[in-house]
Protein backbone atom coordinates (compact mmCIF):
# COMPACT_ATOMS: atom_id res chain seq x y z
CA UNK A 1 0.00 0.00 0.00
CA UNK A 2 1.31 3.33 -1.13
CA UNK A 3 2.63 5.83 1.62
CA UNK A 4 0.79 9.60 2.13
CA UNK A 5 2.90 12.36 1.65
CA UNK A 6 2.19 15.51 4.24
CA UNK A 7 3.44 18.87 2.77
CA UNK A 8 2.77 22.38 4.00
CA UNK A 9 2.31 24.66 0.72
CA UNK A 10 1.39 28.70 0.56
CA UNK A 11 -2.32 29.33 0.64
CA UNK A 12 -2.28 33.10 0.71
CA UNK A 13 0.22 35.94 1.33
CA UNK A 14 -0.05 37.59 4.55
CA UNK A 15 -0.07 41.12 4.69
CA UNK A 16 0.89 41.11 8.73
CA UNK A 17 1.21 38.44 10.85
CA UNK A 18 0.99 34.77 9.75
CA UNK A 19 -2.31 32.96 10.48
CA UNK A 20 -2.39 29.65 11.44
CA UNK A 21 -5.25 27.81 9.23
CA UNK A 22 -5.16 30.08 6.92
CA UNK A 23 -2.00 31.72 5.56
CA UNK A 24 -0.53 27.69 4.68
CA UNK A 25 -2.35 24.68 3.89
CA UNK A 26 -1.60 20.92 4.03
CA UNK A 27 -1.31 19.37 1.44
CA UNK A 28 -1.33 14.88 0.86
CA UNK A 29 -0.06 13.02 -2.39
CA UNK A 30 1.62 9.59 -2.68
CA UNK A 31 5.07 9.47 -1.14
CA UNK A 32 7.82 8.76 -3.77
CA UNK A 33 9.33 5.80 -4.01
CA UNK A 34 12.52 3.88 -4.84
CA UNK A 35 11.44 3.36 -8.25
CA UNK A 36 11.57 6.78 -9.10
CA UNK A 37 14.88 7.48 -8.53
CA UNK A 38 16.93 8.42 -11.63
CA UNK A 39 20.58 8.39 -11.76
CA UNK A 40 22.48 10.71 -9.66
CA UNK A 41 19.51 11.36 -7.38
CA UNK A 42 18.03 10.54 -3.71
CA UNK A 43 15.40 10.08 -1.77
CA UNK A 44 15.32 11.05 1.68
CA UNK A 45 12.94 11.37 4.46
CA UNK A 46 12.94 14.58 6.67
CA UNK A 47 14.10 14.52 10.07
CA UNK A 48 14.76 18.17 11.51
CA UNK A 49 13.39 21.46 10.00
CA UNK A 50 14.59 24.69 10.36
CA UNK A 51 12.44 27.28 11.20
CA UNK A 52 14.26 31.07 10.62
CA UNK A 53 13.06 34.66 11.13
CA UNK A 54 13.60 35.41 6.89
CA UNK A 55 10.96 33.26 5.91
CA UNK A 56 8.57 35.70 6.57
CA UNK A 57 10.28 37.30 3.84
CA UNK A 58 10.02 34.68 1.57
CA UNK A 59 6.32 35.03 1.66
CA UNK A 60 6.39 38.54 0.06
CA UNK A 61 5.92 38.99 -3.62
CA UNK A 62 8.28 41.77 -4.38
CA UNK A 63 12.02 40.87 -5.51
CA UNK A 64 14.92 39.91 -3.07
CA UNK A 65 17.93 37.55 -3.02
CA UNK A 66 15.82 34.77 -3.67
CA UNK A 67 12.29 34.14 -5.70
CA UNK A 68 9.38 34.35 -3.28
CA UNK A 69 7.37 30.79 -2.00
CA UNK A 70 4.66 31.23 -4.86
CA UNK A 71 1.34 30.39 -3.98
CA UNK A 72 0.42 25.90 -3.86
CA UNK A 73 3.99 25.56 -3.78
CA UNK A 74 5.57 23.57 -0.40
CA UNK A 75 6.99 26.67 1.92
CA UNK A 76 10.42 26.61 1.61
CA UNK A 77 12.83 25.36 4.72
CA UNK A 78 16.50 23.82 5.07
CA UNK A 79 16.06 20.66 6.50
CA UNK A 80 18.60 18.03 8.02
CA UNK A 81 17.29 14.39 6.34
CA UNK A 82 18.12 10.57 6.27
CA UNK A 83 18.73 9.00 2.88
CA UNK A 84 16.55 5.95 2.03
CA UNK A 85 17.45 5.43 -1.31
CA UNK A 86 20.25 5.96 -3.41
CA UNK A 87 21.52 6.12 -7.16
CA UNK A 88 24.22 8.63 -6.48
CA UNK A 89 27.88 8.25 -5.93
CA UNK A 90 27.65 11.38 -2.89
CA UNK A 91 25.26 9.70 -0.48
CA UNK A 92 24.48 5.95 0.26
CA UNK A 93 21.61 4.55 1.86
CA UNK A 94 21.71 5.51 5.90
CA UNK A 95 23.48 8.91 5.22
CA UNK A 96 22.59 11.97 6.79
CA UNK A 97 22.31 14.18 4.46
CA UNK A 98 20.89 18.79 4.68
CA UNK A 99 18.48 19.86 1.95
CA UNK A 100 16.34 22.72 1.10
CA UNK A 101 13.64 20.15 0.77
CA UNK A 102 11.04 22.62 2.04
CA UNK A 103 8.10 21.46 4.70
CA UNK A 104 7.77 17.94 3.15
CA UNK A 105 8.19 14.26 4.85
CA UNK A 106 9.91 12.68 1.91
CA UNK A 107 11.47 14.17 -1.04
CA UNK A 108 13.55 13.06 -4.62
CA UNK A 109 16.96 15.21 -4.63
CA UNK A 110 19.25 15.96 -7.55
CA UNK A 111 23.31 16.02 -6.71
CA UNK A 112 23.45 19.55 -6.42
CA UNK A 113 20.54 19.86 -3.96
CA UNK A 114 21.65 18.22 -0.81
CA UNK A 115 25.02 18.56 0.98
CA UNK A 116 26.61 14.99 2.94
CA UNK A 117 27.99 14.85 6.22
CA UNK A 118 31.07 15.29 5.18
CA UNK A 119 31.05 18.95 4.73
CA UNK A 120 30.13 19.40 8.29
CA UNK A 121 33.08 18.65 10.39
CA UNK A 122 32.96 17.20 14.07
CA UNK A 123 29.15 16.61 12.89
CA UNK A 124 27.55 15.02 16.57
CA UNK A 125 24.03 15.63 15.86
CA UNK A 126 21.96 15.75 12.30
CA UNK A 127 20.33 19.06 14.28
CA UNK A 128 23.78 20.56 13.85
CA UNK A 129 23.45 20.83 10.71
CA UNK A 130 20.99 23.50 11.13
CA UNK A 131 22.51 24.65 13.80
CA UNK A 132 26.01 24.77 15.20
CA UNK A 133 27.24 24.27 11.87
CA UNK A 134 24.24 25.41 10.07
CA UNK A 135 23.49 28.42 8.12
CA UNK A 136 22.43 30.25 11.55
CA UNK A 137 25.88 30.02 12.76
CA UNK A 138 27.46 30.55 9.77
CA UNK A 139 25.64 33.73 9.31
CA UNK A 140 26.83 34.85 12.60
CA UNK A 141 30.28 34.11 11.36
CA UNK A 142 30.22 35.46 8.32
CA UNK A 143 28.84 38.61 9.78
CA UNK A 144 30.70 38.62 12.92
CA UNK A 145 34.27 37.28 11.81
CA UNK A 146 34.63 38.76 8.19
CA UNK A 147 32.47 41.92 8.08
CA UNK A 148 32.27 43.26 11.59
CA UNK A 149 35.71 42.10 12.34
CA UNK A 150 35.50 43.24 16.29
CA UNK A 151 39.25 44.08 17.51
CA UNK A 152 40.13 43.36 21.24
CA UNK A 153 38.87 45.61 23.60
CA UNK A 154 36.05 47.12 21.35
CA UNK A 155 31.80 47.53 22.07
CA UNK A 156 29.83 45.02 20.37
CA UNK A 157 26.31 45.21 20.69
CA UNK A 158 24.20 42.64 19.55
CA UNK A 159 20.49 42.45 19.32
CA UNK A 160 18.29 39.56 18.98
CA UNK A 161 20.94 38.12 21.08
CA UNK A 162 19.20 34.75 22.51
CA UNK A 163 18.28 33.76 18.90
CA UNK A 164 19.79 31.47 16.85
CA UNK A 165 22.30 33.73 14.85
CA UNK A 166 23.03 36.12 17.67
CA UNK A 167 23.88 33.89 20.18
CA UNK A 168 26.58 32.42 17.99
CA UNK A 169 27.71 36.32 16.65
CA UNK A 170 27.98 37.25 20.90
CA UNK A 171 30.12 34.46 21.29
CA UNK A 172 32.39 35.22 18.34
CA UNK A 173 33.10 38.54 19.49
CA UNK A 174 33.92 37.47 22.62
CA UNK A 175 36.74 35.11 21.25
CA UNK A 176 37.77 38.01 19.74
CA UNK A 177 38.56 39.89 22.96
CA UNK A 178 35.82 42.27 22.44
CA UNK A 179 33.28 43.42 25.27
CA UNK A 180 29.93 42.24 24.37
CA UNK A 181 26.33 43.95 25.37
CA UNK A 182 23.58 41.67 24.21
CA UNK A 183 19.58 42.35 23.93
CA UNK A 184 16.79 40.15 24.36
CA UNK A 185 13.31 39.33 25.28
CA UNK A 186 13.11 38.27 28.74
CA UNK A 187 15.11 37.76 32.23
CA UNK A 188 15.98 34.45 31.55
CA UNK A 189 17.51 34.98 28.17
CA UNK A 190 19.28 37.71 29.75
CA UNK A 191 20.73 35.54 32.03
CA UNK A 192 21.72 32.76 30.30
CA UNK A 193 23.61 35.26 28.01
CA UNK A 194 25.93 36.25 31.13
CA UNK A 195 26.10 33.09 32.72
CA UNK A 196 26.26 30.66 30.12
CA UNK A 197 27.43 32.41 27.10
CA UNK A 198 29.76 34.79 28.25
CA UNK A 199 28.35 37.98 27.46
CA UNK A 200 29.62 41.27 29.57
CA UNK A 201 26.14 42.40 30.09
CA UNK A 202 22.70 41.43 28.70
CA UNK A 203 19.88 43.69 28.70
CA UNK A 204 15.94 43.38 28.49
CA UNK A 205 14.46 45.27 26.01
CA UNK A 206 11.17 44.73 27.43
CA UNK A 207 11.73 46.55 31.27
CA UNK A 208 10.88 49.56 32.22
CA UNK A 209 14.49 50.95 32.29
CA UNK A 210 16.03 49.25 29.30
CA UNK A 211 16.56 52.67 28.28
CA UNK A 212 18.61 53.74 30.97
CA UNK A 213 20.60 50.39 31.04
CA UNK A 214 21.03 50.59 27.66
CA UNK A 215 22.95 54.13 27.78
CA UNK A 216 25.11 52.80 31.04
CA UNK A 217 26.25 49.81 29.16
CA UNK A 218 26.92 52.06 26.14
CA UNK A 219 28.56 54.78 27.43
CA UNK A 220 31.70 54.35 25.88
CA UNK A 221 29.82 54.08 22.55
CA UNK A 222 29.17 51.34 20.25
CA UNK A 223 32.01 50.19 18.13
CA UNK A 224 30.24 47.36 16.58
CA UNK A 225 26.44 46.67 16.32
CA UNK A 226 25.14 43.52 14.79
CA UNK A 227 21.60 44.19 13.96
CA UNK A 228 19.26 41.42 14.04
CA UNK A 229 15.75 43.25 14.95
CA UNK A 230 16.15 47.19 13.00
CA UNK A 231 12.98 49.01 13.97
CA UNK A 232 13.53 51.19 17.61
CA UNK A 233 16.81 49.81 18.72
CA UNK A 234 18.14 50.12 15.64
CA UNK A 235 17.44 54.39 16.15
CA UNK A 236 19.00 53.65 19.52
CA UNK A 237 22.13 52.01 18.74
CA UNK A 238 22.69 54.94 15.79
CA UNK A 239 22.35 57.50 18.25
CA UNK A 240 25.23 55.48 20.65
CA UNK A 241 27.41 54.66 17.67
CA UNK A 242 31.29 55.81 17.80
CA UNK A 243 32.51 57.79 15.00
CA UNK A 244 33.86 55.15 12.31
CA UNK A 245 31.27 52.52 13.80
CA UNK A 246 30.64 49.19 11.87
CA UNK A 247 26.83 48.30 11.91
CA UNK A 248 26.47 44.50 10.46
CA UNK A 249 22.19 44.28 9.16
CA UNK A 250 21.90 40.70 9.21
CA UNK A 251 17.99 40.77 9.98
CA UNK A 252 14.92 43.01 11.08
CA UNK A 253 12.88 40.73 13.03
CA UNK A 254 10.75 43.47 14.75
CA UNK A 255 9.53 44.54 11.09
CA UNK A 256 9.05 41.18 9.36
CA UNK A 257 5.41 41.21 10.01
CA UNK A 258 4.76 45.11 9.50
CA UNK A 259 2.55 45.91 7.12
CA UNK A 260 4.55 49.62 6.78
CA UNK A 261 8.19 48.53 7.74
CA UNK A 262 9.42 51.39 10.35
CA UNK A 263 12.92 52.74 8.51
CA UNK A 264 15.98 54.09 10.96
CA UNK A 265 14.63 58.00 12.01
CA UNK A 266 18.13 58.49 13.35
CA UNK A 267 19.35 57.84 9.73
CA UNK A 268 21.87 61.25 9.78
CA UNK A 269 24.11 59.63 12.47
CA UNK A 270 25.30 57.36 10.21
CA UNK A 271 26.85 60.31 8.48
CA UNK A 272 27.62 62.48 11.54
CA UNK A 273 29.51 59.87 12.90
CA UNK A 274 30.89 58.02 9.62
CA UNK A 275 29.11 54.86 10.15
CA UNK A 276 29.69 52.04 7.92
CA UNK A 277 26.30 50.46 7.41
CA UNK A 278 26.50 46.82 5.56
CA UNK A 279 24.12 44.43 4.76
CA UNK A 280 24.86 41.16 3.94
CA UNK A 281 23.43 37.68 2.57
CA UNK A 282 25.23 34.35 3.80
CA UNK A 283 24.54 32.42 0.33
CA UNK A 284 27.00 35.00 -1.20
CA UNK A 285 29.95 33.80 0.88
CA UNK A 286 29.33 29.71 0.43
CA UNK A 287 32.96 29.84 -0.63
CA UNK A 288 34.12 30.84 3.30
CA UNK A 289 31.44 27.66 4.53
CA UNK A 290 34.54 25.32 5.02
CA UNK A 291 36.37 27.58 6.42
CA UNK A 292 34.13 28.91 9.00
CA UNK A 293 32.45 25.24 9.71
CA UNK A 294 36.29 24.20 10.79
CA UNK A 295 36.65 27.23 13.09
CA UNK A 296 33.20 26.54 14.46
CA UNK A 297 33.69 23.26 14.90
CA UNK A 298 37.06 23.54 16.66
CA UNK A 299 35.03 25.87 19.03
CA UNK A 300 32.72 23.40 19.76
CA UNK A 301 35.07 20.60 20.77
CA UNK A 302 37.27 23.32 22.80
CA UNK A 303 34.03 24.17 24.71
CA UNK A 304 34.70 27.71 23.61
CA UNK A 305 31.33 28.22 21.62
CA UNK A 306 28.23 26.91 23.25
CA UNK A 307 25.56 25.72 21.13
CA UNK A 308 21.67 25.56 21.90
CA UNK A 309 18.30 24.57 20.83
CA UNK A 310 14.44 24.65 20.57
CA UNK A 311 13.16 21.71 19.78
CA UNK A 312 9.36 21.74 19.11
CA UNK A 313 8.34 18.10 18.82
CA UNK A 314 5.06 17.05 17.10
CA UNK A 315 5.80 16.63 13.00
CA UNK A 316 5.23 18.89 10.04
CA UNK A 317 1.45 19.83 11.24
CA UNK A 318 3.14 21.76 14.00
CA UNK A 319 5.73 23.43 11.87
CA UNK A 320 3.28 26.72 11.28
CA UNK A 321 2.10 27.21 15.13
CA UNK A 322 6.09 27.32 15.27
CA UNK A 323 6.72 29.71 12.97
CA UNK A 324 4.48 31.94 14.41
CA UNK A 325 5.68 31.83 17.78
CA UNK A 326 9.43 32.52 16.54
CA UNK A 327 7.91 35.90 15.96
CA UNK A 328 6.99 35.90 19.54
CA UNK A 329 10.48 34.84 20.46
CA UNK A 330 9.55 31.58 21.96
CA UNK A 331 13.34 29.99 21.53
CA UNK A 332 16.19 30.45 22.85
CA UNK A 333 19.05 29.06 20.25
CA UNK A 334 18.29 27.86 17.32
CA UNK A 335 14.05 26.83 16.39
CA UNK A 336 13.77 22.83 14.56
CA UNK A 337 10.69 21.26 14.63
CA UNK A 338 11.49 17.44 14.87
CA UNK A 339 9.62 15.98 12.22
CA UNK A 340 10.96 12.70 12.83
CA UNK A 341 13.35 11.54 15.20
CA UNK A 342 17.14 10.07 13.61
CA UNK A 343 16.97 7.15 16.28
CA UNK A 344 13.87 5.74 15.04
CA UNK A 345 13.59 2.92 12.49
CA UNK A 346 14.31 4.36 8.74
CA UNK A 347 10.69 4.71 6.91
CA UNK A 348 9.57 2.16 4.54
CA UNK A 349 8.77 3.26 1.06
């Protein structure tokens, strides 16, 4: 009897915040088999999806760095996935493999489209490679480590610093003998950014005198901000920035969901004070991955760089609820939905 295939596709484009029920859809059609493999290609069953702040972006239909998730078509998502069938020379039956599969359970992939474990060094954990040695982490070394560059003794500030990415950017400035000031959502992330991380200070964005804080911890002025939320702190970190200041836009979290984006009102610092203001993509850097997998990696094992994770258990049907509540900051580390556990018996097909 044939196998059901559960994807989540695009139902409508939301103009605000997702809706559960109604912005995606699920979607059943017979799983593929064996027999449909043609040379060079796999088939592989998800185990771990990744769920990231820019795929709210994905979802808009205007033009970015890559094509929007068009309406009926499976929402896009890296996933981490177990091979379990083979007629390519890259992967073998067993293998863990990561994919841009999307929100599907089982999937055919060209050479090309998937990536081996071998490219992922010191690999303990097919969640890693969404994580510690995913694209997370190597966004926050990409941005961190080549862009920012932080020297010794310098002020980073990083916002959105319990998330996925800037967790892993804190960190990296840290190794690099700066002082680090993160931002986050809540008392406990706060904490575990001292405690456990390393940070220098950690501040609450949500209390009543983040404000204040904020200008104590700052009062040397910011050499570095890594910018993962834009919107008001953004404004604030402009108006703390030292003359020649790097600012490193990785993400605007806070405005994802806006229907009219809020753009920086403290805009003439940047030329006041001479701020360099970059931008930057990770997919346009994929020739740095080895390089900055093997220096994350080494961190790892050294116990220099700490790596964490949500895990939100309950298969592709909870995959949107998650999505939503990433919004809402629910995670600390990196968000995966488990859509299937790697320790349970391989599916049949």
């Amino acid at each position: 009897m044939a196998r059901d295939n559960l994807s989540i596709v695009l139902a409508e484009r939301p103009t605000t915040d997702i809706i559960p029920g109604q912005t995606f859809t699920q979607k059943t059609s017979p799983a593929p088999t064996p027999a449909d493999l043609q040379d060079g290609q796999i088939l592989v069953e998800t185990l771990y999806l990744s769920l990231d702040p820019a795929m709210r972006g994905w979802l808009r239909d205007m033009r970015s760095y890559l094509p929007p998730v068009q309406i009926g078509q499976t929402m896009r998502g890296s996933c981490a996935c177990r091979v379990l069938a083979s007629k390519s020379k890259q992967a073998k039956e067993g293998d863990i493999v990561s994919a841009l599969t999307g929100w599907t359970e089982f999937a055919i992939l060209p050479e090309g489209r998937f990536e081996p474990a071998s490219l992922y060094p010191g690999l303990q954990d097919p969640k890693d490679m969404l994580s510690a040695l995913g694209m997370t982490s190597l966004t926050a070394w990409v941005g961190m480590s080549k862009i920012a560059d932080p020297k010794p003794g310098e002020l980073v500030v990083v916002s959105g610093a319990a998330g996925a990415t800037g967790s892993v950017a804190g960190q990296i400035a840290k190794l690099k003998g700066a002082r680090v000031v993160g931002i986050a959502g809540g008392d406990d992330k706060c904490k575990w950014l001292t405690e456990e991380l390393g940070f220098d200070v950690a501040l609450n964005y949500k209390a009543d005198d983040f404000k204040e804080k904020f200008a104590e911890a700052t009062k040397d002025y910011i050499d570095v901000y890594y910018d993962n939320v834009g919107g008001d702190i953004l404004d604030m970190c402009l108006m703390r920035a030292k003359e020649h200041a790097r600012f490193i836009e990785c993400g605007l979290v806070s405005q994802y969901n806006a229907a009219k984006p809020q753009g920086p009102r403290a805009f003439s610092q940047i030329v006041t004070m001479r701020i360099r203001m970059q931008g930057f993509i990770v997919l346009d850097h994929v020739k740095d991955f080895p390089t900055a997998r093997a220096e994350l990696a080494q961190w790892i094992a050294e116990g220099k760089l700490k790596k964490t994770e949500t895990v939100v258990r309950g298969g592709l049907k909870v995959a949107e609820q998650a999505l939503v509540d990433l919004y809402k900051g629910i995670n600390t580390g990196k968000l995966i939905v488990e859509i299937k556990n790697h320790n349970e018996t391989p599916s049949k097909l």
